Short mmCIF file of C-alpha atoms and ligand atoms in Angstrom, two decimals:
data_model
loop_
_atom_site.label_atom_id
_atom_site.label_comp_id
_atom_site.label_asym_id
_atom_site.label_seq_id
_atom_site.Cartn_x
_atom_site.Cartn_y
_atom_site.Cartn_z
CA MET A 1 109.38 -11.88 14.77
CA SER A 2 111.55 -10.29 17.48
CA ALA A 3 111.18 -11.45 21.07
CA TYR A 4 109.70 -8.07 21.95
CA ASP A 5 107.04 -8.31 19.22
CA ALA A 6 106.20 -11.90 20.14
CA LEU A 7 105.85 -10.95 23.79
CA MET A 8 103.66 -7.94 22.99
CA ALA A 9 101.39 -10.02 20.70
CA PHE A 10 100.96 -12.58 23.48
CA GLN A 11 100.38 -9.81 26.01
CA ARG A 12 97.76 -8.14 23.84
CA GLU A 13 95.64 -11.28 23.83
CA THR A 14 96.02 -11.56 27.62
CA GLU A 15 94.91 -7.94 28.02
CA ALA A 16 91.88 -8.63 25.78
CA LEU A 17 90.93 -11.67 27.85
CA GLY A 18 91.33 -9.55 31.00
CA GLN A 19 88.87 -7.04 29.56
CA ILE A 20 86.43 -9.87 28.85
CA ALA A 21 86.70 -11.09 32.45
CA GLY A 22 86.01 -7.54 33.62
CA ARG A 23 82.95 -7.30 31.39
CA LEU A 24 81.56 -10.51 32.92
CA GLY A 25 81.94 -8.85 36.32
CA TRP A 26 80.16 -5.72 35.09
CA ASP A 27 77.33 -7.85 33.72
CA GLN A 28 77.02 -9.71 37.02
CA GLU A 29 76.55 -6.47 38.99
CA THR A 30 74.12 -4.83 36.55
CA VAL A 31 71.91 -6.93 34.26
CA MET A 32 72.67 -10.63 34.84
CA PRO A 33 69.53 -12.69 35.61
CA ARG A 34 69.53 -13.98 39.19
CA GLY A 35 69.30 -17.60 38.12
CA ALA A 36 72.59 -17.34 36.24
CA ALA A 37 74.71 -16.81 39.38
CA GLU A 38 76.06 -20.33 39.68
CA GLN A 39 76.86 -20.71 36.01
CA ARG A 40 78.53 -17.30 36.04
CA GLY A 41 80.76 -18.46 38.90
CA GLU A 42 81.97 -21.31 36.70
CA GLU A 43 82.44 -19.01 33.71
CA MET A 44 84.51 -16.57 35.77
CA ALA A 45 86.61 -19.36 37.26
CA ALA A 46 87.29 -20.71 33.76
CA ILE A 47 88.49 -17.40 32.39
CA GLU A 48 90.52 -16.67 35.54
CA GLY A 49 92.20 -20.04 35.04
CA VAL A 50 93.10 -19.11 31.46
CA LEU A 51 94.43 -15.73 32.61
CA HIS A 52 96.50 -17.26 35.40
CA SER A 53 98.15 -19.77 33.09
CA ARG A 54 98.90 -17.02 30.57
CA ARG A 55 100.41 -14.79 33.27
CA THR A 56 102.69 -17.59 34.42
CA ASP A 57 103.45 -18.92 30.92
CA PRO A 58 107.12 -20.00 30.84
CA ARG A 59 107.59 -18.40 27.41
CA ILE A 60 107.27 -14.97 29.07
CA ALA A 61 110.51 -15.50 30.97
CA ASP A 62 112.28 -16.50 27.72
CA TRP A 63 110.94 -13.51 25.81
CA LEU A 64 111.84 -11.15 28.66
CA GLU A 65 115.37 -12.46 28.66
CA THR A 66 116.03 -11.63 25.02
CA ALA A 67 113.55 -8.80 24.34
CA GLU A 68 115.10 -5.46 23.47
CA ALA A 69 113.02 -2.34 23.86
CA PRO A 70 113.12 -0.19 20.72
CA ASP A 71 112.23 2.98 22.69
CA ASP A 72 111.35 4.36 26.14
CA GLU A 73 107.71 3.40 25.87
CA ALA A 74 108.62 -0.17 25.00
CA ALA A 75 110.99 -0.19 27.99
CA ALA A 76 108.06 0.85 30.18
CA GLN A 77 105.95 -1.97 28.70
CA LEU A 78 108.71 -4.47 29.53
CA ARG A 79 109.04 -3.09 33.06
CA LEU A 80 105.32 -3.69 33.72
CA ILE A 81 105.31 -7.16 32.16
CA ARG A 82 108.38 -8.10 34.18
CA ARG A 83 106.72 -6.95 37.40
CA SER A 84 103.46 -8.76 36.79
CA HIS A 85 105.23 -11.94 35.70
CA ALA A 86 107.47 -11.90 38.78
CA ARG A 87 104.41 -11.43 40.98
CA ALA A 88 102.47 -14.24 39.33
CA THR A 89 105.35 -16.72 39.55
CA LYS A 90 106.46 -15.93 43.12
CA VAL A 91 103.17 -17.15 44.63
CA PRO A 92 102.79 -20.95 44.47
CA ALA A 93 99.74 -22.00 42.42
CA ALA A 94 98.32 -24.04 45.32
CA LEU A 95 98.43 -21.00 47.63
CA ALA A 96 96.80 -18.77 45.01
CA GLN A 97 93.98 -21.30 44.60
CA ARG A 98 93.45 -21.63 48.36
CA LEU A 99 93.32 -17.84 48.67
CA ALA A 100 90.75 -17.59 45.86
CA ARG A 101 88.58 -20.25 47.49
CA VAL A 102 88.82 -18.92 51.05
CA THR A 103 88.20 -15.28 50.14
CA SER A 104 85.19 -16.19 48.02
CA THR A 105 83.60 -18.04 50.99
CA ALA A 106 84.82 -15.37 53.42
CA GLN A 107 82.92 -12.67 51.56
CA MET A 108 79.64 -14.57 51.99
CA ILE A 109 80.37 -15.24 55.68
CA TRP A 110 81.24 -11.57 56.16
CA ALA A 111 77.95 -10.44 54.51
CA ASP A 112 75.93 -12.76 56.77
CA ALA A 113 77.86 -11.71 59.88
CA ARG A 114 77.31 -8.06 59.03
CA ALA A 115 73.56 -8.61 58.48
CA ALA A 116 73.35 -10.44 61.84
CA ASP A 117 75.70 -7.94 63.53
CA LYS A 118 77.82 -10.79 64.90
CA VAL A 119 81.59 -10.27 64.89
CA ALA A 120 82.22 -13.76 66.29
CA ASP A 121 80.73 -15.34 63.14
CA PHE A 122 83.35 -13.64 60.98
CA LEU A 123 86.55 -13.80 63.05
CA PRO A 124 87.58 -17.45 62.41
CA THR A 125 87.32 -16.91 58.64
CA LEU A 126 89.15 -13.60 58.91
CA ALA A 127 91.95 -15.33 60.81
CA GLU A 128 92.20 -17.85 57.97
CA VAL A 129 92.34 -15.10 55.33
CA ILE A 130 95.04 -13.26 57.27
CA ALA A 131 97.13 -16.41 57.67
CA LEU A 132 97.00 -17.01 53.91
CA LYS A 133 97.74 -13.36 53.09
CA ARG A 134 100.77 -13.49 55.40
CA GLU A 135 101.94 -16.57 53.52
CA GLU A 136 101.39 -14.83 50.21
CA ALA A 137 103.15 -11.69 51.46
CA ALA A 138 106.15 -13.75 52.61
CA ALA A 139 106.39 -15.34 49.13
CA LEU A 140 106.24 -11.92 47.50
CA ALA A 141 108.46 -10.02 49.95
CA GLN A 142 111.30 -12.55 49.98
CA GLY A 143 112.63 -11.24 53.27
CA GLY A 144 111.27 -7.69 52.90
CA ASP A 145 108.32 -6.06 54.67
CA LEU A 146 105.14 -8.16 54.42
CA TYR A 147 102.72 -5.26 54.27
CA ASP A 148 104.78 -3.42 51.65
CA ALA A 149 104.68 -6.52 49.48
CA LEU A 150 100.86 -6.59 49.60
CA MET A 151 100.53 -2.85 49.02
CA ASP A 152 102.67 -3.16 45.92
CA ASP A 153 99.72 -4.77 44.08
CA TYR A 154 97.74 -1.56 44.38
CA GLU A 155 100.38 1.15 44.66
CA PRO A 156 103.69 0.06 43.19
CA GLY A 157 106.64 1.63 44.94
CA ALA A 158 104.74 2.82 48.02
CA THR A 159 106.03 1.81 51.45
CA ALA A 160 104.18 1.65 54.75
CA ALA A 161 106.97 3.63 56.44
CA VAL A 162 106.54 6.63 54.12
CA ILE A 163 102.73 6.44 54.10
CA GLY A 164 102.57 5.93 57.87
CA GLY A 165 104.73 9.00 58.42
CA MET A 166 102.51 11.07 56.15
CA PHE A 167 99.33 9.85 57.85
CA ASP A 168 100.77 10.70 61.28
CA ARG A 169 101.42 14.25 60.10
CA MET A 170 97.89 14.55 58.67
CA ARG A 171 95.87 13.19 61.59
CA PRO A 172 96.21 16.06 64.12
CA ARG A 173 95.25 18.72 61.56
CA LEU A 174 92.23 16.70 60.41
CA VAL A 175 91.05 16.09 63.97
CA ARG A 176 91.44 19.82 64.71
CA LEU A 177 89.44 20.77 61.59
CA ARG A 178 86.74 18.20 62.42
CA GLU A 179 86.31 19.63 65.92
CA ALA A 180 86.12 23.22 64.67
CA VAL A 181 83.57 22.41 61.94
CA LEU A 182 81.37 20.35 64.24
CA ALA A 183 81.31 23.20 66.77
CA ALA A 184 79.92 25.54 64.08
CA ALA A 185 76.27 25.63 62.92
CA ALA A 186 75.29 22.64 60.74
CA PRO A 187 73.53 23.16 57.39
CA PRO A 188 69.81 22.31 57.34
CA ALA A 189 68.56 18.87 56.25
CA LEU A 190 66.81 18.38 52.88
CA HIS A 191 63.10 17.52 53.02
CA HIS A 192 62.10 16.89 49.47
CA HIS A 193 61.43 13.99 47.12
CA PHE A 194 63.67 13.73 44.06
CA GLY A 195 62.24 11.26 41.53
CA GLU A 196 64.48 8.60 40.02
CA PRO A 197 63.99 9.43 36.30
CA ALA A 198 64.85 13.11 36.86
CA GLN A 199 67.87 12.16 39.00
CA LEU A 200 69.17 9.84 36.28
CA ARG A 201 68.65 12.47 33.58
CA PHE A 202 70.70 14.95 35.58
CA ALA A 203 73.33 12.31 36.38
CA ARG A 204 73.79 11.69 32.64
CA ASP A 205 74.11 15.41 32.02
CA LEU A 206 76.68 15.72 34.82
CA ALA A 207 78.65 12.79 33.37
CA SER A 208 78.78 14.51 29.95
CA ARG A 209 79.76 17.82 31.53
CA PHE A 210 82.72 16.11 33.17
CA GLY A 211 83.81 14.81 29.76
CA TYR A 212 82.43 11.27 29.90
CA ASP A 213 82.11 9.89 26.36
CA PHE A 214 78.84 7.96 26.11
CA THR A 215 79.90 6.49 22.75
CA ARG A 216 82.61 4.57 24.67
CA GLY A 217 80.78 4.07 27.95
CA ARG A 218 77.39 3.72 29.59
CA LEU A 219 75.65 4.48 32.85
CA ASP A 220 73.63 1.78 34.62
CA LEU A 221 72.25 1.17 38.09
CA ALA A 222 74.02 -1.04 40.64
CA VAL A 223 73.82 -1.59 44.41
CA HIS A 224 77.32 -0.15 44.93
CA PRO A 225 78.52 2.33 42.30
CA PHE A 226 81.65 1.26 40.43
CA SER A 227 83.48 1.74 37.15
CA SER A 228 84.74 -1.06 34.98
CA GLY A 229 86.71 -1.52 31.78
CA SER A 230 89.43 0.27 29.90
CA GLY A 231 90.47 1.39 26.42
CA ASN A 232 87.34 2.22 24.45
CA ASP A 233 84.85 0.62 26.82
CA ALA A 234 84.81 2.10 30.33
CA ARG A 235 81.42 1.81 31.99
CA ILE A 236 80.05 3.36 35.15
CA THR A 237 77.17 2.65 37.51
CA THR A 238 75.30 4.72 40.03
CA ARG A 239 72.44 4.34 42.53
CA VAL A 240 69.40 6.43 43.39
CA VAL A 241 68.10 7.42 46.84
CA GLU A 242 65.00 9.53 46.30
CA THR A 243 65.44 11.57 49.50
CA ASP A 244 69.17 12.19 48.90
CA PRO A 245 69.93 13.14 45.29
CA PHE A 246 73.60 13.91 46.08
CA ASN A 247 74.24 10.21 46.59
CA CYS A 248 73.50 9.64 42.88
CA PHE A 249 75.06 12.85 41.55
CA TYR A 250 78.37 12.66 43.39
CA SER A 251 78.86 8.93 43.00
CA THR A 252 78.27 9.43 39.27
CA ILE A 253 80.87 12.21 39.10
CA HIS A 254 83.30 10.06 41.13
CA GLU A 255 82.95 7.07 38.79
CA VAL A 256 83.22 9.40 35.78
CA GLY A 257 86.64 10.39 37.12
CA HIS A 258 87.73 6.75 37.15
CA ALA A 259 86.28 6.03 33.71
CA CYS A 260 87.69 9.20 32.11
CA TYR A 261 91.15 8.18 33.32
CA GLU A 262 90.85 4.88 31.44
CA LEU A 263 89.22 6.47 28.36
CA GLY A 264 91.81 9.27 28.33
CA ILE A 265 94.82 6.98 27.98
CA ASP A 266 96.78 7.33 24.73
CA GLN A 267 95.18 5.12 22.05
CA ASP A 268 98.63 3.78 21.14
CA TYR A 269 98.58 1.93 24.48
CA LEU A 270 95.28 0.15 23.78
CA LEU A 271 95.30 -3.45 25.09
CA THR A 272 98.89 -3.17 26.33
CA PRO A 273 100.19 -3.01 29.91
CA LEU A 274 100.52 0.79 29.56
CA GLY A 275 96.84 1.00 28.63
CA ASN A 276 95.58 0.89 32.23
CA GLY A 277 95.55 3.38 35.08
CA VAL A 278 98.94 3.12 36.81
CA SER A 279 97.80 2.57 40.42
CA MET A 280 94.78 2.66 42.67
CA GLY A 281 96.08 5.86 44.29
CA VAL A 282 96.39 7.71 40.98
CA HIS A 283 92.99 6.33 39.95
CA GLU A 284 91.43 7.63 43.12
CA SER A 285 93.11 11.01 42.59
CA GLN A 286 91.09 11.38 39.39
CA SER A 287 87.75 10.29 40.87
CA ARG A 288 88.23 12.44 43.96
CA ILE A 289 89.33 15.61 42.16
CA TYR A 290 86.31 15.29 39.82
CA GLU A 291 83.98 14.66 42.75
CA ASN A 292 85.33 17.01 45.41
CA GLN A 293 87.75 19.71 44.28
CA LEU A 294 85.66 20.31 41.12
CA GLY A 295 82.16 18.90 41.74
CA ARG A 296 81.82 20.12 45.32
CA SER A 297 83.53 23.48 44.72
CA PRO A 298 81.25 26.38 45.70
CA ALA A 299 81.53 27.65 42.10
CA PHE A 300 80.24 24.43 40.51
CA ALA A 301 77.70 23.94 43.31
CA GLY A 302 76.23 27.34 42.39
CA TRP A 303 75.63 26.10 38.84
CA MET A 304 74.20 22.82 40.16
CA TYR A 305 71.83 24.71 42.46
CA ARG A 306 70.20 26.57 39.56
CA GLN A 307 70.00 23.36 37.52
CA MET A 308 68.27 21.57 40.36
CA LEU A 309 65.73 24.40 40.78
CA ASP A 310 64.88 24.03 37.08
CA ARG A 311 64.69 20.26 37.24
CA PHE A 312 63.10 19.60 40.64
CA GLY A 313 61.34 22.88 41.47
CA ASP A 314 61.71 24.62 44.85
CA PHE A 315 63.38 22.04 47.09
CA GLY A 316 63.62 24.19 50.18
CA VAL A 317 67.16 25.58 49.83
CA ALA A 318 67.23 29.36 49.77
CA SER A 319 70.55 30.26 48.14
CA PRO A 320 73.59 28.90 46.30
CA GLU A 321 75.62 29.55 49.46
CA ALA A 322 73.29 27.37 51.55
CA PHE A 323 73.39 24.75 48.79
CA ALA A 324 77.22 24.69 48.84
CA ARG A 325 77.13 24.04 52.58
CA ILE A 326 74.65 21.18 52.08
CA VAL A 327 76.76 19.39 49.47
CA ASN A 328 79.75 19.86 51.78
CA ARG A 329 77.94 18.81 54.95
CA VAL A 330 80.31 17.59 57.68
CA GLN A 331 78.79 15.20 60.18
CA PRO A 332 80.09 12.46 62.43
CA GLY A 333 79.29 8.99 61.12
CA TYR A 334 80.45 5.41 61.39
CA ILE A 335 80.63 4.53 57.71
CA ARG A 336 83.73 5.28 55.65
CA THR A 337 81.98 5.23 52.26
CA GLU A 338 79.48 7.86 53.44
CA ALA A 339 82.08 10.11 55.05
CA ASP A 340 82.61 13.76 54.10
CA GLU A 341 85.97 15.17 53.01
CA VAL A 342 86.98 16.07 56.58
CA HIS A 343 86.26 12.66 58.12
CA TYR A 344 87.11 10.39 55.21
CA ASN A 345 90.87 10.17 55.64
CA LEU A 346 90.55 9.51 59.37
CA HIS A 347 88.65 6.33 58.51
CA VAL A 348 91.36 5.24 56.08
CA MET A 349 94.23 5.92 58.49
CA MET A 350 92.55 3.77 61.10
CA ARG A 351 92.14 0.83 58.68
CA PHE A 352 95.77 1.25 57.61
CA ASP A 353 97.16 1.02 61.16
CA LEU A 354 94.95 -1.92 62.09
CA GLU A 355 95.58 -3.99 58.97
CA ARG A 356 99.30 -3.36 59.07
CA ALA A 357 99.36 -4.66 62.65
CA LEU A 358 97.31 -7.72 61.59
CA ILE A 359 99.65 -8.56 58.72
CA ARG A 360 102.75 -8.04 60.82
CA GLY A 361 101.32 -10.27 63.54
CA ASP A 362 101.29 -7.44 66.11
CA LEU A 363 97.49 -7.65 66.47
CA GLN A 364 95.41 -10.84 66.74
CA VAL A 365 91.86 -11.01 65.36
CA THR A 366 90.56 -11.77 68.86
CA ASP A 367 91.70 -8.27 69.90
CA LEU A 368 90.60 -6.56 66.70
CA GLU A 369 87.15 -5.38 67.76
CA ALA A 370 88.48 -3.73 70.93
CA ALA A 371 91.32 -2.13 68.96
CA TRP A 372 88.89 -0.84 66.34
CA ASN A 373 86.45 0.58 68.88
CA ASP A 374 89.14 2.26 71.01
CA ARG A 375 90.72 3.88 68.01
CA PHE A 376 87.35 5.00 66.61
CA ALA A 377 86.41 6.68 69.87
CA ALA A 378 89.78 8.45 69.98
CA ASP A 379 89.72 9.74 66.38
CA PHE A 380 86.00 10.39 65.91
CA GLY A 381 84.88 11.32 69.39
CA VAL A 382 81.99 8.81 69.40
CA ALA A 383 81.63 5.17 70.40
CA VAL A 384 80.81 2.51 67.78
CA ASP A 385 77.21 1.43 68.43
CA ARG A 386 77.18 -1.93 66.60
CA PRO A 387 79.63 -4.16 64.68
CA ALA A 388 77.94 -3.47 61.31
CA HIS A 389 78.95 0.16 61.91
CA GLY A 390 82.37 -0.95 63.13
CA LEU A 391 84.77 -3.60 61.93
CA LEU A 392 82.15 -5.42 59.84
CA GLN A 393 81.43 -2.43 57.58
CA ASP A 394 83.97 -2.91 54.77
CA VAL A 395 84.24 -5.83 52.35
CA HIS A 396 88.02 -5.46 51.84
CA TRP A 397 89.41 -7.77 54.54
CA SER A 398 87.04 -10.62 53.69
CA ALA A 399 88.11 -10.27 50.05
CA GLY A 400 91.79 -10.42 51.04
CA LEU A 401 92.40 -6.82 49.95
CA PHE A 402 95.06 -5.98 52.54
CA GLY A 403 97.16 -2.98 51.52
CA TYR A 404 94.35 -1.42 49.50
CA PHE A 405 92.97 1.06 52.05
CA PRO A 406 95.90 3.52 52.10
CA THR A 407 95.44 4.15 48.36
CA TYR A 408 92.16 5.95 49.11
CA THR A 409 93.94 8.61 51.13
CA LEU A 410 96.94 8.63 48.82
CA GLY A 411 94.41 9.42 46.07
CA ASN A 412 93.12 12.36 48.09
CA VAL A 413 96.66 13.58 48.71
CA TYR A 414 97.45 13.35 44.98
CA ALA A 415 94.15 15.11 44.17
CA GLY A 416 95.19 17.91 46.55
CA CYS A 417 98.51 18.30 44.72
CA LEU A 418 96.90 18.22 41.27
CA HIS A 419 94.26 20.72 42.35
CA GLN A 420 96.91 23.19 43.53
CA ALA A 421 98.81 22.89 40.23
CA LEU A 422 95.59 23.11 38.20
CA ARG A 423 94.55 26.32 39.96
CA GLY A 424 98.00 27.75 39.23
CA ASP A 425 97.68 26.96 35.52
CA ILE A 426 94.02 28.06 35.18
CA PRO A 427 93.59 31.08 37.49
CA ASP A 428 89.98 31.76 36.36
CA LEU A 429 88.87 28.15 36.89
CA ASP A 430 85.99 29.21 39.15
CA ASP A 431 84.48 31.29 36.30
CA HIS A 432 84.40 28.14 34.15
CA LEU A 433 82.96 25.99 36.94
CA ALA A 434 80.30 28.59 37.75
CA ARG A 435 79.04 28.12 34.17
CA GLY A 436 78.95 24.34 34.65
CA ASP A 437 81.96 24.03 32.35
CA THR A 438 84.62 21.60 33.58
CA SER A 439 86.39 21.19 30.24
CA ALA A 440 89.43 23.32 31.13
CA ALA A 441 90.02 21.26 34.26
CA THR A 442 89.29 17.84 32.80
CA GLY A 443 91.34 18.68 29.68
CA TRP A 444 94.27 19.62 31.95
CA LEU A 445 93.96 16.32 33.85
CA ARG A 446 93.76 14.31 30.62
CA GLU A 447 96.88 16.01 29.25
CA LYS A 448 98.92 15.94 32.49
CA VAL A 449 97.88 12.60 33.98
CA GLN A 450 95.34 10.45 32.17
CA ARG A 451 96.91 10.04 28.72
CA HIS A 452 100.08 8.54 30.23
CA GLY A 453 98.33 5.41 31.54
CA GLY A 454 101.00 3.16 33.03
CA ARG A 455 103.91 5.02 31.37
CA TYR A 456 105.40 6.50 34.59
CA GLU A 457 105.53 5.27 38.18
CA PRO A 458 102.61 6.55 40.31
CA ARG A 459 104.52 9.22 42.25
CA ASP A 460 106.33 10.30 39.10
CA VAL A 461 103.22 10.93 37.06
CA ILE A 462 101.88 13.18 39.84
CA ALA A 463 105.23 14.94 40.28
CA ARG A 464 105.50 15.56 36.52
CA ALA A 465 101.96 16.94 36.39
CA CYS A 466 102.41 19.22 39.41
CA GLY A 467 106.03 20.26 39.11
CA PHE A 468 106.68 19.26 42.74
CA GLU A 469 106.99 16.07 44.77
CA PRO A 470 103.60 14.88 46.01
CA ASN A 471 102.97 15.67 49.68
CA GLU A 472 100.04 16.14 52.06
CA ALA A 473 100.23 19.93 52.52
CA PRO A 474 98.12 21.00 49.49
CA LEU A 475 95.24 18.71 50.54
CA LEU A 476 95.29 19.91 54.16
CA ASP A 477 95.52 23.57 53.09
CA TYR A 478 92.62 23.08 50.67
CA LEU A 479 90.45 21.46 53.37
CA ASP A 480 91.21 24.18 55.93
CA ALA A 481 90.47 26.96 53.42
CA LYS A 482 87.32 25.41 51.97
CA PHE A 483 85.65 24.34 55.20
CA GLY A 484 86.88 27.42 57.02
CA ALA A 485 85.04 29.57 54.49
CA LEU A 486 81.92 27.38 54.30
CA TYR A 487 81.53 27.13 58.07
CA GLY A 488 82.75 30.62 58.93
CA LEU A 489 85.65 29.39 61.08
ZN1 LIG B 501 86.92 5.46 43.65
#
């Protein structure tokens, strides 16, 4: 057997074990009995241990040294294996274990601190997490930028300098749009009860309409919606709020975007490094374009409006135009995950600047709350009323996920680019969407982006799909045009 074949056989088993670990996580968030929590912790730790030793297996270095790629795809496989092996071996095992232990405790301390609204309860643990992440970043960066080294886990090739420059160009236009929209008349609130069974039936129909294959996936309930799995098993979850059906419908469509990316990858890449979405930013571009540019388009909203009248009866909204404004409601709020398209990126940019300063050592955790609150007031025009609505709102920092936040906005920027190219290729897209038919759009995304999996670098797959280098202008133009029309600006 050639070194390449031996390496790929070994890798395939590692990928399969990784899928099993992911399925344990899915089970934990959906159907696991409460009493199994402690045992599950041990099960997860055991499989993570197996995965870690496989990722650092010394034979990988030997195989990589002699492996010859028979073609371009094989070269791409080797590139990804080389990167993941280098990452796994640069961080000392003792540090990786300490990080796993500290972040697992930190997440519990963070949840308690958030429930009690006490920043002081969380800060000492956060300081510990940051110190360990800085150590990890130094091991990975080997003299380079610490934050870039952490971001590389989520968005290979991205640098804070490039992203920071882009965010600085975006912020003034977003703040201007926010002010103009908030000065215009707000859409009315919904006062109606939308039963759970009917919501879930419609959510399943929406998932199918966006191309989700229920023979290779399933929809369950979870506290926080997520998607999980790859290859021929990509599952999604949603949640139901009976006074706010859009919570369920749009989080379903969002997760369908993530799952369709995984399900849409070329079957030849199954259980190989190329058989996964290439980055968090590209992943988020799929979920966001499904959710926003397609699902919240006035054309698709018109179809949804008539469906909802059939399914829920008169729910107090007079016209498809009023309905489109309601699903695109812009309102000030503290919480990133609940933010509309206009506010969302402002939240992300703020996290990015603060966490970069923390990792670089320019900001100490003792000054973090003041820095957060000052920045929030400046960007959002309102003061944070309590820590649970401020720096305690997101799980990421307690989990050690530094460098993750910018991928959310990068995903929106990519979605903006893809949307512009998609509209160019399918000029009558709105006619399709108005019939509730997304197949032209989702087929285009599968062909241009999803099937490639990890084959090309993140920016390259977007550039190849769009025919231009990804940049922020299409997203900003789309937001100005859409909200300008909806709010009569
Ligand atoms: Zn997402």
